[in-house]
Amino acid sequence: GQLARDLPHGIHGGRDLAPHQTAQSGIRRGQKLLRGIGPLVPQPLIPRKGGGMSFPPRQEQREPIGGLHKAVGRFKHRGSPSQSLQNLGEHPLAGDRPAVGRQPLLPPRGGQSRDLVGFLGGAFVGVIDDCINIFGTGRGAAGLRGPVKFALITGVGLALGWFFAAKLGWTTILVPFLGNIEVGIVGMILIFAFAVVATSNAVNISDGLDGLSGGLSMMAYGAFGVIALFQGNIMLFGFCMTVVGWLLSYIWFNVPPARFMMGDTGSFALGSGLGVVAMMTNSFFLLPIIGLPFVVEAGSSLIQLASKKFLHRKIFISAPLHHHLEALGWGEAKIVMRFWIIAGVCAILGIF
């Protein structure tokens, strides 16, 4: 009470309060505060208006303030950040395929496991290559020959594309500014195979420095996981986040000097899985944006090979690009960190 009387005039809105009024005002404010933070504190601490304490109604317990489901609902109501491309599914040329953002992209009939099948298919090719490297005699070429690996991973992509198009009936692909375009069964199989083969080889080529391929893959899977979440495809979102969690634990031990290596088993699995995820979210044309570092890495190797074959000279000191930067004097950690930064920016651009 003495403290209330000693406060400057105006602190109580221009009037003096008696000690008991000050106490009652403080109690009321405390009750309002507790009601506001009620979902965050133990339930018996919630006061009742008539006095005493009680548990909140059951409905309040089931619906916490600020839950993830409310946030997702707001995003779905407004349109997701990637809706600038997905809303084009409502274009008159899009046919009868529903807009991507309105419901899960794929029907529940056996389609939700294709991401894992693509992941395991790429891993199978990598396991064969790594086993030859580990248990081989060491004479001749190390691991599988390039054409054999290419044929195997192409077979995985064609098989997945056939299942995607012929069995599930998805034969349209979202093209920016044009909407969903009908490409037919054969066209979808070829596009699916290209996505799997391209991403598998790109991730494999990028696996040349400690932490490089793992960090780039983590950014890409995280971006496609967010896209899947906005589309309502929770199972695919869970798969992508599981891969992100695995990569976080892997990178912890893979930073220079690396204690673990993923080998071709990990790189082909990550690459083929990433291609399948891009097709399942109908975001094939976002792959070059979200996976731009992979495109640059694979492109630098392709340019180097073509230049040596047709021009009989090298464009880069060494290919892929990260080895060229090493030859210029860049340190390993510097290259990896800057590639990670670029990958993070590309992931954000791909989402929004």
Coordinates of C-alpha atoms in Angstrom, one line a residue:
G1 CA 0.0 0.0 0.0
Q2 CA 2.8 2.4 0.8
L3 CA 4.4 1.7 -2.6
A4 CA 1.1 2.5 -4.3
R5 CA 0.8 5.8 -2.5
D6 CA 4.4 6.8 -3.3
L7 CA 4.0 6.2 -7.0
P8 CA 3.9 9.4 -9.2
H9 CA 0.5 10.8 -10.0
G10 CA -0.9 9.3 -13.2
I11 CA 0.6 5.9 -12.8
H12 CA -2.9 4.6 -12.1
G13 CA -4.6 6.5 -14.9
G14 CA -4.7 9.8 -13.0
R15 CA -6.2 8.6 -9.8
D16 CA -4.9 7.2 -6.5
L17 CA -5.8 3.6 -5.5
A18 CA -6.4 2.4 -2.0
P19 CA -4.2 -0.5 -0.9
H20 CA -7.0 -3.1 -1.1
Q21 CA -7.8 -1.8 -4.6
T22 CA -4.2 -2.2 -5.7
A23 CA -4.1 -5.8 -4.4
Q24 CA -7.4 -6.6 -6.2
S25 CA -6.2 -5.0 -9.4
G26 CA -3.0 -7.1 -9.2
I27 CA -5.0 -10.3 -8.7
R28 CA -7.2 -9.6 -11.6
R29 CA -4.2 -8.9 -13.9
G30 CA -2.6 -12.1 -12.7
Q31 CA -5.7 -14.1 -13.5
K32 CA -5.9 -12.7 -17.0
L33 CA -2.2 -13.5 -17.5
L34 CA -2.7 -17.1 -16.3
R35 CA -5.8 -17.5 -18.6
G36 CA -3.7 -16.3 -21.5
I37 CA -0.8 -18.7 -20.9
G38 CA -3.1 -21.4 -19.6
P39 CA -2.1 -24.0 -22.3
L40 CA 1.5 -23.6 -21.4
V41 CA 1.3 -24.2 -17.6
P42 CA 0.2 -27.2 -15.6
Q43 CA -3.5 -27.6 -15.8
P44 CA -4.4 -27.3 -12.1
L45 CA -3.1 -23.7 -12.1
I46 CA -5.9 -22.4 -14.2
P47 CA -8.1 -20.1 -12.1
R48 CA -11.9 -20.0 -12.2
K49 CA -13.8 -16.7 -12.4
G50 CA -15.7 -17.6 -9.3
G51 CA -12.7 -18.4 -7.3
G52 CA -10.6 -21.5 -6.7
M53 CA -8.8 -23.6 -9.3
S54 CA -10.0 -26.2 -11.8
F55 CA -9.1 -28.0 -14.9
P56 CA -10.0 -26.4 -18.2
P57 CA -12.8 -27.9 -20.4
R58 CA -11.8 -30.9 -22.5
Q59 CA -12.2 -28.9 -25.7
E60 CA -9.5 -26.5 -24.6
Q61 CA -7.2 -29.4 -23.9
R62 CA -7.7 -30.8 -27.4
E63 CA -7.0 -27.6 -29.2
P64 CA -3.8 -25.9 -28.0
I65 CA -3.3 -22.3 -29.1
G66 CA -1.0 -21.9 -32.1
G67 CA -0.9 -25.6 -33.0
L68 CA 0.8 -26.8 -36.2
H69 CA -2.5 -27.8 -37.6
K70 CA -3.8 -24.3 -37.4
A71 CA -0.6 -22.9 -39.1
V72 CA -0.9 -25.4 -41.9
G73 CA -4.6 -24.6 -42.2
R74 CA -3.8 -20.9 -42.6
F75 CA -1.2 -21.7 -45.3
K76 CA -3.5 -24.0 -47.2
H77 CA -6.2 -21.3 -47.0
R78 CA -4.0 -18.6 -48.3
G79 CA -2.0 -20.7 -50.7
S80 CA 1.4 -22.1 -50.0
P81 CA 4.7 -20.3 -50.9
S82 CA 5.1 -22.5 -53.9
Q83 CA 1.5 -21.8 -54.9
S84 CA 2.7 -19.4 -57.6
L85 CA 3.5 -22.5 -59.6
Q86 CA 0.9 -24.9 -58.2
N87 CA -2.1 -22.6 -58.8
L88 CA -1.3 -22.9 -62.5
G89 CA -2.8 -26.4 -62.3
E90 CA -6.2 -24.6 -62.5
H91 CA -5.3 -23.3 -66.0
P92 CA -7.8 -24.4 -68.7
L93 CA -5.0 -26.4 -70.3
A94 CA -4.4 -28.4 -67.2
G95 CA -7.0 -31.1 -68.0
D96 CA -8.9 -32.9 -65.3
R97 CA -6.0 -33.4 -62.9
P98 CA -6.6 -31.5 -59.6
A99 CA -4.4 -28.6 -58.6
V100 CA -1.4 -29.8 -56.7
G101 CA -2.0 -27.7 -53.6
R102 CA -5.6 -28.8 -53.0
Q103 CA -5.0 -32.4 -52.0
P104 CA -2.2 -35.0 -51.7
L105 CA -0.6 -35.4 -55.1
L106 CA -0.9 -39.2 -55.2
P107 CA -3.8 -41.5 -54.4
P108 CA -3.3 -43.8 -51.4
R109 CA -3.2 -47.0 -53.5
G110 CA 0.4 -48.1 -53.0
G111 CA 1.9 -44.9 -54.2
Q112 CA 3.3 -43.7 -50.8
S113 CA 6.1 -46.2 -50.8
R114 CA 7.7 -45.2 -54.1
D115 CA 9.9 -42.6 -52.4
L116 CA 11.5 -45.4 -50.4
V117 CA 11.6 -47.8 -53.4
G118 CA 13.5 -45.2 -55.4
F119 CA 15.8 -44.6 -52.4
L120 CA 16.5 -48.4 -52.1
G121 CA 16.8 -48.8 -55.9
G122 CA 19.6 -46.3 -56.0
A123 CA 21.2 -47.8 -52.9
F124 CA 21.2 -51.3 -54.6
V125 CA 23.3 -50.0 -57.5
G126 CA 25.7 -48.2 -55.1
V127 CA 26.1 -51.4 -53.0
I128 CA 27.2 -53.4 -56.0
D129 CA 29.8 -50.7 -56.9
D130 CA 31.1 -50.4 -53.3
C131 CA 31.3 -54.2 -52.8
I132 CA 33.4 -54.5 -55.9
N133 CA 35.7 -51.7 -54.6
I134 CA 36.0 -53.3 -51.2
F135 CA 36.3 -56.9 -52.0
G136 CA 37.7 -56.7 -55.5
T137 CA 41.3 -57.6 -56.4
G138 CA 42.2 -54.0 -57.0
R139 CA 43.3 -54.7 -60.6
G140 CA 41.6 -53.0 -63.5
A141 CA 38.8 -50.4 -63.1
A142 CA 37.6 -49.6 -59.6
G143 CA 34.0 -50.6 -59.0
L144 CA 31.4 -50.9 -61.8
R145 CA 32.2 -49.5 -65.1
G146 CA 30.5 -46.2 -65.9
P147 CA 28.2 -47.6 -68.7
V148 CA 27.1 -50.5 -66.4
K149 CA 26.2 -48.1 -63.5
F150 CA 24.4 -45.8 -66.0
A151 CA 22.4 -48.8 -67.3
L152 CA 21.4 -50.0 -63.8
I153 CA 20.3 -46.6 -62.5
T154 CA 18.4 -46.0 -65.8
G155 CA 16.6 -49.3 -65.3
V156 CA 15.6 -48.2 -61.8
G157 CA 14.2 -44.9 -63.2
L158 CA 12.3 -46.6 -66.0
A159 CA 10.7 -49.1 -63.7
L160 CA 9.6 -46.4 -61.3
G161 CA 8.4 -44.3 -64.2
W162 CA 6.3 -47.2 -65.5
F163 CA 4.7 -47.7 -62.2
F164 CA 4.0 -44.0 -61.8
A165 CA 2.4 -43.7 -65.2
A166 CA 0.9 -47.0 -66.1
K167 CA -0.3 -48.2 -62.7
L168 CA -1.2 -45.0 -61.0
G169 CA -2.3 -43.2 -64.1
W170 CA -0.4 -39.9 -63.6
T171 CA 0.5 -38.7 -67.1
T172 CA 0.6 -35.0 -66.7
I173 CA 3.4 -32.7 -65.5
L174 CA 3.3 -29.2 -64.2
V175 CA 5.0 -26.7 -66.4
P176 CA 5.5 -23.2 -65.1
F177 CA 3.2 -20.6 -66.6
L178 CA 1.5 -23.3 -68.7
G179 CA -0.2 -25.6 -66.1
N180 CA -0.4 -29.3 -66.2
I181 CA 0.5 -30.7 -69.6
E182 CA -0.4 -34.2 -70.8
V183 CA 2.7 -36.1 -71.8
G184 CA 1.3 -39.6 -72.0
I185 CA 2.6 -42.8 -70.5
V186 CA 5.7 -43.0 -72.5
G187 CA 6.6 -39.3 -72.0
M188 CA 6.1 -39.7 -68.2
I189 CA 8.3 -42.8 -68.0
L190 CA 11.1 -41.0 -69.9
I191 CA 10.8 -37.8 -67.7
F192 CA 10.7 -39.9 -64.5
A193 CA 13.8 -41.9 -65.6
F194 CA 15.6 -38.7 -66.6
A195 CA 14.9 -37.2 -63.1
V196 CA 16.2 -40.3 -61.3
V197 CA 19.3 -40.7 -63.5
A198 CA 20.2 -37.0 -63.5
T199 CA 19.9 -36.6 -59.7
S200 CA 21.6 -39.9 -58.9
N201 CA 24.7 -39.0 -61.0
A202 CA 24.7 -35.4 -59.8
V203 CA 24.8 -36.3 -56.1
N204 CA 27.4 -39.0 -56.8
I205 CA 29.6 -36.5 -58.6
S206 CA 29.3 -34.0 -55.8
D207 CA 30.5 -36.5 -53.2
G208 CA 34.1 -35.5 -53.5
L209 CA 34.8 -33.4 -50.4
D210 CA 34.0 -34.1 -46.7
G211 CA 30.5 -32.9 -46.0
L212 CA 29.7 -31.5 -49.4
S213 CA 27.2 -34.0 -50.8
G214 CA 25.5 -34.5 -47.5
G215 CA 25.0 -30.8 -46.9
L216 CA 23.6 -30.2 -50.3
S217 CA 21.3 -33.2 -50.1
M218 CA 20.0 -32.0 -46.7
M219 CA 19.0 -28.6 -48.1
A220 CA 17.3 -30.2 -51.1
Y221 CA 15.3 -32.8 -49.1
G222 CA 14.3 -30.1 -46.6
A223 CA 13.0 -27.9 -49.4
F224 CA 10.9 -30.7 -51.0
G225 CA 9.7 -31.7 -47.6
V226 CA 8.3 -28.3 -47.0
I227 CA 6.6 -28.4 -50.5
A228 CA 5.1 -31.8 -49.6
L229 CA 3.8 -30.4 -46.3
F230 CA 2.1 -27.5 -48.0
Q231 CA 0.5 -29.9 -50.4
G232 CA -0.9 -32.0 -47.6
N233 CA 1.3 -35.0 -48.4
I234 CA 2.2 -35.8 -44.8
M235 CA 3.8 -39.2 -45.5
L236 CA 6.1 -37.7 -48.1
F237 CA 6.9 -34.9 -45.7
G238 CA 7.8 -37.4 -43.1
F239 CA 10.1 -39.3 -45.4
C240 CA 12.0 -36.1 -46.4
M241 CA 12.4 -35.0 -42.8
T242 CA 13.6 -38.5 -41.9
V243 CA 16.3 -38.2 -44.6
V244 CA 17.2 -34.7 -43.3
G245 CA 17.6 -36.1 -39.8
W246 CA 19.8 -38.9 -41.0
L247 CA 21.9 -36.4 -42.9
L248 CA 22.3 -34.2 -39.9
S249 CA 23.7 -37.1 -37.9
Y250 CA 25.9 -38.2 -40.9
I251 CA 27.3 -34.7 -41.4
W252 CA 28.2 -34.5 -37.7
F253 CA 30.8 -37.2 -38.4
N254 CA 31.5 -36.4 -42.0
V255 CA 32.9 -32.8 -41.6
P256 CA 36.7 -32.5 -42.2
P257 CA 38.4 -34.8 -41.2
A258 CA 35.6 -37.3 -42.1
R259 CA 35.1 -40.3 -39.9
F260 CA 32.4 -41.8 -42.1
M261 CA 31.8 -41.8 -45.9
M262 CA 28.6 -42.5 -47.7
G263 CA 30.2 -44.0 -50.8
D264 CA 28.2 -44.8 -53.9
T265 CA 25.6 -46.5 -51.7
G266 CA 24.6 -43.3 -50.0
S267 CA 25.1 -41.0 -53.0
F268 CA 23.0 -43.0 -55.4
A269 CA 20.3 -43.6 -52.8
L270 CA 20.1 -39.9 -52.0
G271 CA 20.1 -38.9 -55.7
S272 CA 17.5 -41.4 -56.9
G273 CA 15.3 -40.7 -53.9
L274 CA 15.5 -36.9 -54.6
G275 CA 14.4 -37.4 -58.2
V276 CA 11.4 -39.5 -57.0
V277 CA 10.4 -36.9 -54.4
A278 CA 10.5 -34.2 -57.1
M279 CA 8.2 -36.2 -59.3
M280 CA 5.8 -37.1 -56.4
T281 CA 5.4 -33.4 -55.6
N282 CA 4.9 -32.6 -59.3
S283 CA 7.9 -30.2 -59.0
F284 CA 10.1 -31.6 -61.7
F285 CA 10.9 -28.1 -63.0
L286 CA 11.9 -27.0 -59.5
L287 CA 14.7 -29.5 -59.4
P288 CA 17.2 -27.3 -61.3
I289 CA 16.5 -24.4 -58.8
I290 CA 16.5 -26.3 -55.6
G291 CA 19.3 -28.5 -56.7
L292 CA 21.3 -25.9 -58.5
P293 CA 24.7 -26.8 -56.9
F294 CA 24.2 -30.4 -58.2
V295 CA 23.4 -29.1 -61.6
V296 CA 26.6 -27.0 -61.6
E297 CA 28.7 -29.9 -60.4
A298 CA 27.4 -32.4 -62.9
G299 CA 27.4 -29.7 -65.7
S300 CA 31.1 -28.9 -65.1
S301 CA 32.0 -32.6 -65.4
L302 CA 29.9 -32.9 -68.6
I303 CA 31.5 -29.8 -70.1
Q304 CA 35.0 -31.0 -69.3
L305 CA 34.3 -34.4 -70.9
A306 CA 32.8 -32.8 -74.0
S307 CA 35.7 -30.3 -74.3
K308 CA 38.3 -33.0 -74.1
K309 CA 36.6 -35.2 -76.6
F310 CA 35.7 -32.6 -79.3
L311 CA 38.1 -29.7 -78.6
H312 CA 41.0 -31.7 -77.2
R313 CA 41.5 -29.3 -74.4
K314 CA 40.3 -28.8 -70.8
I315 CA 38.0 -26.0 -69.7
F316 CA 38.6 -26.6 -66.0
I317 CA 41.9 -27.4 -64.3
S318 CA 40.0 -30.4 -62.8
A319 CA 36.4 -31.5 -62.8
P320 CA 33.9 -31.3 -61.2
L321 CA 33.9 -27.7 -60.0
H322 CA 34.9 -28.4 -56.4
H323 CA 38.1 -30.0 -57.6
H324 CA 38.7 -27.0 -59.9
L325 CA 38.4 -24.6 -56.9
E326 CA 40.8 -26.8 -54.9
A327 CA 43.3 -26.5 -57.7
L328 CA 42.9 -22.7 -57.5
G329 CA 43.9 -22.8 -53.9
W330 CA 40.6 -22.8 -52.1
G331 CA 40.6 -24.8 -48.8
E332 CA 38.2 -27.8 -48.4
A333 CA 36.2 -26.2 -45.6
K334 CA 35.9 -22.9 -47.6
I335 CA 34.5 -24.7 -50.6
V336 CA 32.0 -26.8 -48.6
M337 CA 30.7 -23.9 -46.5
R338 CA 30.1 -21.7 -49.6
F339 CA 28.4 -24.5 -51.4
W340 CA 26.1 -25.0 -48.4
I341 CA 25.3 -21.3 -48.4
I342 CA 24.4 -21.4 -52.1
A343 CA 22.3 -24.6 -51.6
G344 CA 20.3 -22.9 -48.7
V345 CA 19.5 -19.9 -50.9
C346 CA 18.4 -22.1 -53.8
A347 CA 16.2 -24.1 -51.4
I348 CA 14.5 -21.0 -50.2
L349 CA 14.0 -19.7 -53.8
G350 CA 12.6 -23.1 -54.8
I351 CA 10.0 -23.0 -52.0
F352 CA 8.8 -19.5 -52.6

